[in-house]
Short mmCIF file of C-alpha atoms in Angstrom, two decimals:
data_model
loop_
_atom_site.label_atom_id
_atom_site.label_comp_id
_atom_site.label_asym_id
_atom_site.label_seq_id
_atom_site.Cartn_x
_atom_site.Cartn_y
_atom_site.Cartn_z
CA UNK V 1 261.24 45.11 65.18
CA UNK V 2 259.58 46.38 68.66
CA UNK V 3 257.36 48.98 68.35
CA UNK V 4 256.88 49.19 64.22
CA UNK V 5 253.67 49.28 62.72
CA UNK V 6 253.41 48.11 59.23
CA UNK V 7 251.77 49.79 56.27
CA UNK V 8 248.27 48.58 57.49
CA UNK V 9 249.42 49.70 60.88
CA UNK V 10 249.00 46.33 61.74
CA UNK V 11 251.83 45.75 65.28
CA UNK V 12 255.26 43.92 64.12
CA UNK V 13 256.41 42.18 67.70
CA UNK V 14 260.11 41.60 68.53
CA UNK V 15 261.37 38.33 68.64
CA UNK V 16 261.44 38.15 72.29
CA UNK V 17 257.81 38.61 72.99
CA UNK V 18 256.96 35.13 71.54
CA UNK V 19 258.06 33.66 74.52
CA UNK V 20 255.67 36.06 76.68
CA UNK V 21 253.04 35.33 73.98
CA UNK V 22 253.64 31.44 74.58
CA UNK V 23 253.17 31.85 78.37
CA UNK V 24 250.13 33.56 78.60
CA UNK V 25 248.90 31.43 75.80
CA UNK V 26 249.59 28.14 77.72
CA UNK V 27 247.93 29.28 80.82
CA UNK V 28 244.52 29.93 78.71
CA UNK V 29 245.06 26.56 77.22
CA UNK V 30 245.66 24.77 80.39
CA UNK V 31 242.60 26.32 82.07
CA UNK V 32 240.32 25.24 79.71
CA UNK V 33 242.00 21.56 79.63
CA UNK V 34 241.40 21.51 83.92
CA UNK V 35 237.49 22.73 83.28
CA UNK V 36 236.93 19.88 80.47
CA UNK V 37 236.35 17.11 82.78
CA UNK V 38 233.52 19.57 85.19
CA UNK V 39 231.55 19.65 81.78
CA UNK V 40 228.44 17.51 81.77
CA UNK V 41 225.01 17.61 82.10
CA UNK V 42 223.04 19.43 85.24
CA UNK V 43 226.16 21.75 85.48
CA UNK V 44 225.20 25.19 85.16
CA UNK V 45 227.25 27.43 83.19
CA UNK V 46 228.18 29.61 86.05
CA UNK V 47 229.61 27.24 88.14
CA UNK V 48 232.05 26.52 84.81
CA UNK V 49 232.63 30.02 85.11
CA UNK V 50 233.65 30.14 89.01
CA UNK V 51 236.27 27.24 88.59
CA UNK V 52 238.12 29.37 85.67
CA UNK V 53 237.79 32.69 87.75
CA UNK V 54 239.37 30.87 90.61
CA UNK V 55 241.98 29.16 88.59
CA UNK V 56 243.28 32.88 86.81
CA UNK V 57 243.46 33.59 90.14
CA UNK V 58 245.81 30.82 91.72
CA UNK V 59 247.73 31.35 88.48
CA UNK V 60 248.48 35.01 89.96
CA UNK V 61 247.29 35.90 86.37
CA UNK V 62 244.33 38.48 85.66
CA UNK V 63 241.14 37.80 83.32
CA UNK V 64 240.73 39.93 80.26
CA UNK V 65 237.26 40.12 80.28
CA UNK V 66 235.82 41.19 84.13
CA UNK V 67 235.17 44.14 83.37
CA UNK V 68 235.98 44.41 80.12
CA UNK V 69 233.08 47.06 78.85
CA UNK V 70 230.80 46.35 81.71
CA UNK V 71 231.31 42.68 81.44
CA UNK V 72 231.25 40.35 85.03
CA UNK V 73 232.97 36.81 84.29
CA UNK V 74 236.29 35.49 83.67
CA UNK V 75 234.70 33.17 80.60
CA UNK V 76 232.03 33.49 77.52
CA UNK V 77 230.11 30.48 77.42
CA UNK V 78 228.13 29.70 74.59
CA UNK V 79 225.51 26.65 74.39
CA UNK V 80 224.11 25.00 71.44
CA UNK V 81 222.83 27.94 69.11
CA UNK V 82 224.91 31.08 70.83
CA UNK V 83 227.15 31.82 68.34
CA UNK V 84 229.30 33.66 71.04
CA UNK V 85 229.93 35.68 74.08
CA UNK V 86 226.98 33.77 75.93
CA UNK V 87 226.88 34.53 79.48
CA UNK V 88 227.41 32.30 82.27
CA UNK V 89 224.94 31.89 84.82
CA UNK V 90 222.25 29.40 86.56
CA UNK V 91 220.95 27.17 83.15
CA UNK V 92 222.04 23.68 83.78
CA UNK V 93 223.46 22.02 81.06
CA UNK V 94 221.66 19.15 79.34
CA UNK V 95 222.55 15.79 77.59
CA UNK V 96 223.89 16.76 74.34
CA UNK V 97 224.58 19.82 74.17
CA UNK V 98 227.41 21.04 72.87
CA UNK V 99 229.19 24.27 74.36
CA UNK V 100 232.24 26.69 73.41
CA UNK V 101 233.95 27.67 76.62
CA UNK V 102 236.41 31.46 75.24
CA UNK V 103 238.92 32.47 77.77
CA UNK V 104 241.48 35.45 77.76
CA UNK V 105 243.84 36.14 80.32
CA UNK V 106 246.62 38.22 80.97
CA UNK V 107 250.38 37.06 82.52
CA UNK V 108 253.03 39.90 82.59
CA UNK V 109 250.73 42.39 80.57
CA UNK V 110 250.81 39.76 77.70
CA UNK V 111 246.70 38.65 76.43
CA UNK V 112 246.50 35.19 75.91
CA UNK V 113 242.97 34.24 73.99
CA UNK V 114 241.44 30.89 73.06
CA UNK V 115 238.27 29.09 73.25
CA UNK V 116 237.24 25.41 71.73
CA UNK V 117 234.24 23.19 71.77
CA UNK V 118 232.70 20.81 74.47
CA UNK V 119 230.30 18.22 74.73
CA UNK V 120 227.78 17.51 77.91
CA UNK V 121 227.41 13.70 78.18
CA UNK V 122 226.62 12.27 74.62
CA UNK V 123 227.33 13.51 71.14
CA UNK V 124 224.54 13.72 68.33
CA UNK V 125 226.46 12.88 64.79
CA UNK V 126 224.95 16.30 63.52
CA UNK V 127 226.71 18.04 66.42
CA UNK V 128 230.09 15.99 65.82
CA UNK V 129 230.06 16.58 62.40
CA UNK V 130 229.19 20.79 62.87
CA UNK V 131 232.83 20.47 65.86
CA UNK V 132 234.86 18.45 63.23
CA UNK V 133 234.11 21.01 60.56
CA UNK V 134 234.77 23.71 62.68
CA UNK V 135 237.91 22.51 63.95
CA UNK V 136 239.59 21.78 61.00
CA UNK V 137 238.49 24.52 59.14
CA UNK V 138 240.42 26.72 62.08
CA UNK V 139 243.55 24.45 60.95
CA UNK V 140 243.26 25.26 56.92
CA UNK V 141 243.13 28.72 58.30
CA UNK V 142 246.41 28.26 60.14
CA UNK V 143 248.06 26.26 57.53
CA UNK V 144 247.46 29.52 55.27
CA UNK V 145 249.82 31.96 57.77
CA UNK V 146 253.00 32.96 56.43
CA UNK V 147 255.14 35.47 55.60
CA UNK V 148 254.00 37.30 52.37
CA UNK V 149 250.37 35.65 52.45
CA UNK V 150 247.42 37.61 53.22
CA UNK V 151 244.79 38.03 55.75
CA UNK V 152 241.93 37.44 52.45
CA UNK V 153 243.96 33.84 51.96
CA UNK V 154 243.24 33.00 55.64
CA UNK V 155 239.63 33.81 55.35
CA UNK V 156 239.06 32.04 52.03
CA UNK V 157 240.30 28.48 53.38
CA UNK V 158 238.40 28.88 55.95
CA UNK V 159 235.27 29.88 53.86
CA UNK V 160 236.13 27.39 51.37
CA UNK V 161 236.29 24.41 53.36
CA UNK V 162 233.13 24.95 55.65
CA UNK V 163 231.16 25.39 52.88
CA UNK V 164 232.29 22.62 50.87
CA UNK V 165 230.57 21.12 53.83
CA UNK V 166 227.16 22.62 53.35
CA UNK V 167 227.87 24.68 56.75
CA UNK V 168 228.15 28.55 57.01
CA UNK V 169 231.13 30.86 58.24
CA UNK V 170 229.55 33.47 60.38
CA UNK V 171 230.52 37.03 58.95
CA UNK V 172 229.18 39.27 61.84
CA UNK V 173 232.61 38.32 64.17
CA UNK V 174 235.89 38.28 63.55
CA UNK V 175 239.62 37.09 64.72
CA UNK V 176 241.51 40.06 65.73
CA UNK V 177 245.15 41.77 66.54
CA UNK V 178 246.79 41.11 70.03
CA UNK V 179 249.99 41.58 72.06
CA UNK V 180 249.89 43.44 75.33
CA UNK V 181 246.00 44.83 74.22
CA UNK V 182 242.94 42.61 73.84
CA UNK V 183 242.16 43.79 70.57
CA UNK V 184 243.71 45.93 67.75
CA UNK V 185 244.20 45.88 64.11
CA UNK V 186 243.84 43.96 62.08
CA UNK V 187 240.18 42.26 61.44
CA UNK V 188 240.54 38.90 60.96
CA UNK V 189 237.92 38.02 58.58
CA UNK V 190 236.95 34.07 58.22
CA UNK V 191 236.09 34.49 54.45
CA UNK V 192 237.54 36.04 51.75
CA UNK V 193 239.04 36.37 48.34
CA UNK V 194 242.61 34.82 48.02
CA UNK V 195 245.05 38.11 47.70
CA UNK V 196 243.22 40.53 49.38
CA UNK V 197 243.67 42.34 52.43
CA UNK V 198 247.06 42.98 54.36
CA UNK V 199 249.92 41.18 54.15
CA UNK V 200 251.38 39.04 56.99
CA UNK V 201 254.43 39.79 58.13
CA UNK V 202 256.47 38.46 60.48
CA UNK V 203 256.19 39.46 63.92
CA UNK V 204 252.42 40.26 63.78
CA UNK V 205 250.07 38.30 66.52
CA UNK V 206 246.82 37.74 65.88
CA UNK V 207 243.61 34.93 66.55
CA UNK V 208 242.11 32.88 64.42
CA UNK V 209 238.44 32.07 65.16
CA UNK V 210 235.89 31.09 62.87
CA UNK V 211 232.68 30.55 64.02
CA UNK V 212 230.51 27.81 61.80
CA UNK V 213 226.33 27.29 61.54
CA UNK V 214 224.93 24.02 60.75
CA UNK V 215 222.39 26.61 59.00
CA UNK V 216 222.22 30.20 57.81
CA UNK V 217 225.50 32.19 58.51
CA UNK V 218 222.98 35.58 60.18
CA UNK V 219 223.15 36.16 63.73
CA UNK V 220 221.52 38.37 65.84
CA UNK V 221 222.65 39.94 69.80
CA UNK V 222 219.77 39.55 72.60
CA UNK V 223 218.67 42.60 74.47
CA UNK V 224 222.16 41.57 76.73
CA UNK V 225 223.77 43.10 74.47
CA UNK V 226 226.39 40.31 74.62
CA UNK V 227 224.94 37.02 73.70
CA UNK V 228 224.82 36.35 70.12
CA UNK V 229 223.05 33.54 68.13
CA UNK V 230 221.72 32.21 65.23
CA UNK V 231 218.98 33.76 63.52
CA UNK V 232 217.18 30.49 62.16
CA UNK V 233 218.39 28.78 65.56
CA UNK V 234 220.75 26.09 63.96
CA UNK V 235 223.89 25.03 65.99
CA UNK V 236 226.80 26.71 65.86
CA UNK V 237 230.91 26.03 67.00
CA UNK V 238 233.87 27.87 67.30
CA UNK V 239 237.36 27.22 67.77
CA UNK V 240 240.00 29.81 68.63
CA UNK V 241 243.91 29.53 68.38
CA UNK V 242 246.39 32.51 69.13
CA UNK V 243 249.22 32.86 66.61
CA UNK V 244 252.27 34.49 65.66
CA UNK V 245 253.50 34.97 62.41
CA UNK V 246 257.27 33.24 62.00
CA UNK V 247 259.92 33.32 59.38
CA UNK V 248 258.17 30.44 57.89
CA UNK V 249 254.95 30.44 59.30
CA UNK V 250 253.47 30.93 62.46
CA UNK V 251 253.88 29.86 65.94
CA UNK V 252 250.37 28.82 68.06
CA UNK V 253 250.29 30.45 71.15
CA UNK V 254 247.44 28.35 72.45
CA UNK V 255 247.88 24.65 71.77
CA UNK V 256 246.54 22.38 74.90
CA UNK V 257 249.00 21.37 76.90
CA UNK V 258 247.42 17.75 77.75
CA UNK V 259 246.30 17.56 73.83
CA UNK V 260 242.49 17.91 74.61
CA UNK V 261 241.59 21.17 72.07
CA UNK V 262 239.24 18.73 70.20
CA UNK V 263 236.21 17.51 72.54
CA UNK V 264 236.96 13.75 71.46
CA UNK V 265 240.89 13.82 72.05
CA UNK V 266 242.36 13.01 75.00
#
């Protein structure tokens, strides 16, 4: 299967580079298990951001994203209402708020992506209940990837389930193709119409990674030109998983190693 496209040109992997998939999957994971416990308040983002950029680092691994189209940091950190790709840097974090921490690195030429949700100190119940939703709406997503499915019955479980939940699926970002490049086809849209869109095959790699608002699903990017966040200023959460499709399902590249991909676990 190496080196095939499919119809959608969409990459079909060989059954060997799962196992490169898994390692530079677990070394994202494990990163962002060692910087849980440095989250809390009067931390400042950056300094989250040095501890990951040394730990790629002693891992002999590379980030993904210094200097990824002009980008500086080896994480996207994104408080409260950023949606994503905040910006570390000198804010200290306060009581309550919630955080996704998004981390891609690269081991033997192989991108491993995730991100998930954090808390600084103590949880409102609005901000639990916007990481719960969030989180499991990532795993109805999951649960949807197989063989012969398609990338429209992915995004409608997602969709589905969020909004059953009087929450919003942001449409402005999306999951994304990935292998031995940081992005390529296909889209990976968090809403849809069951049926539509390409079908999964086996061998393709790809993340998962809806992002949910406790309001309005419109975003807008600050004059950055990175950060993006809610129009109407509501909190948002994100969750991100790796995956590849398998016979009968799919593989996660990405799960924690000490179990802690849910802010309350572990």
């Amino acid at each position: 299967m190496e080196g095939r496209l499919s119809r959608d040109e969409i990459r079909i992997h060989a059954a060997e580079d799962f196992a490169a998939m898994h390692r530079a999957g677990e070394l994202a994971a494990r990163i962002l298990d060692e910087v849980g416990p440095l989250v809390a308040p009067g931390v400042t983002t950056g300094a989250l951001d040095d501890f990951i950029t040394r730990r790629v680092e002693e891992a002999g691994a590379r980030s993904a994203t210094i200097g990824y189209r002009g980008y500086r940091h080896a994480s996207c950190i994104s408080v409260n209402h950023v949606v994503c790709h905040g910006i570390p840097g000198d804010k200290a974090l306060r009581d309550g708020d919630i955080l996704n921490i998004d981390v891609t690195v690269i081991v033997d030429g192989w991108f491993g992506d995730t991100s998930r949700m954090y808390v600084a100190g103590s949880l409102t119940r609005r901000a639990e209940r916007l990481i719960q939703v969030t989180h499991d709406a990532l795993m109805k997503g999951i649960e949807a990837v197989r063989p012969g499915a398609t990338f429209g019955d992915i995004g409608h479980a997602i969709q589905s389930f969020v909004e059953a939940h009087r929450m919003s699926v942001v449409r402005d970002f999306c999951g994304h193709g990935l292998g031995r490049v940081f992005h390529a086809p296909p889209n990976v849209l968090h809403y849809g119409r069951p049926g539509t869109g390409p079908t999964l095959e086996e061998g393709m790699f790809f993340t998962i990674e809806p992002m949910v608002n406790l309001g309005r699903p419109e975003t807008k990017v600050l004059a950055d030109q990175w950060t993006a966040v809610t129009r109407d200023k509501s909190l948002s959460a994100q969750f991100e998983h790796s995956v590849g499709v398998t016979a009968s399902g799919c593989e996660i590249f990405t799960l924690s190693p000490a179990g802690r991909f849910h802010p309350t676990w572990g």
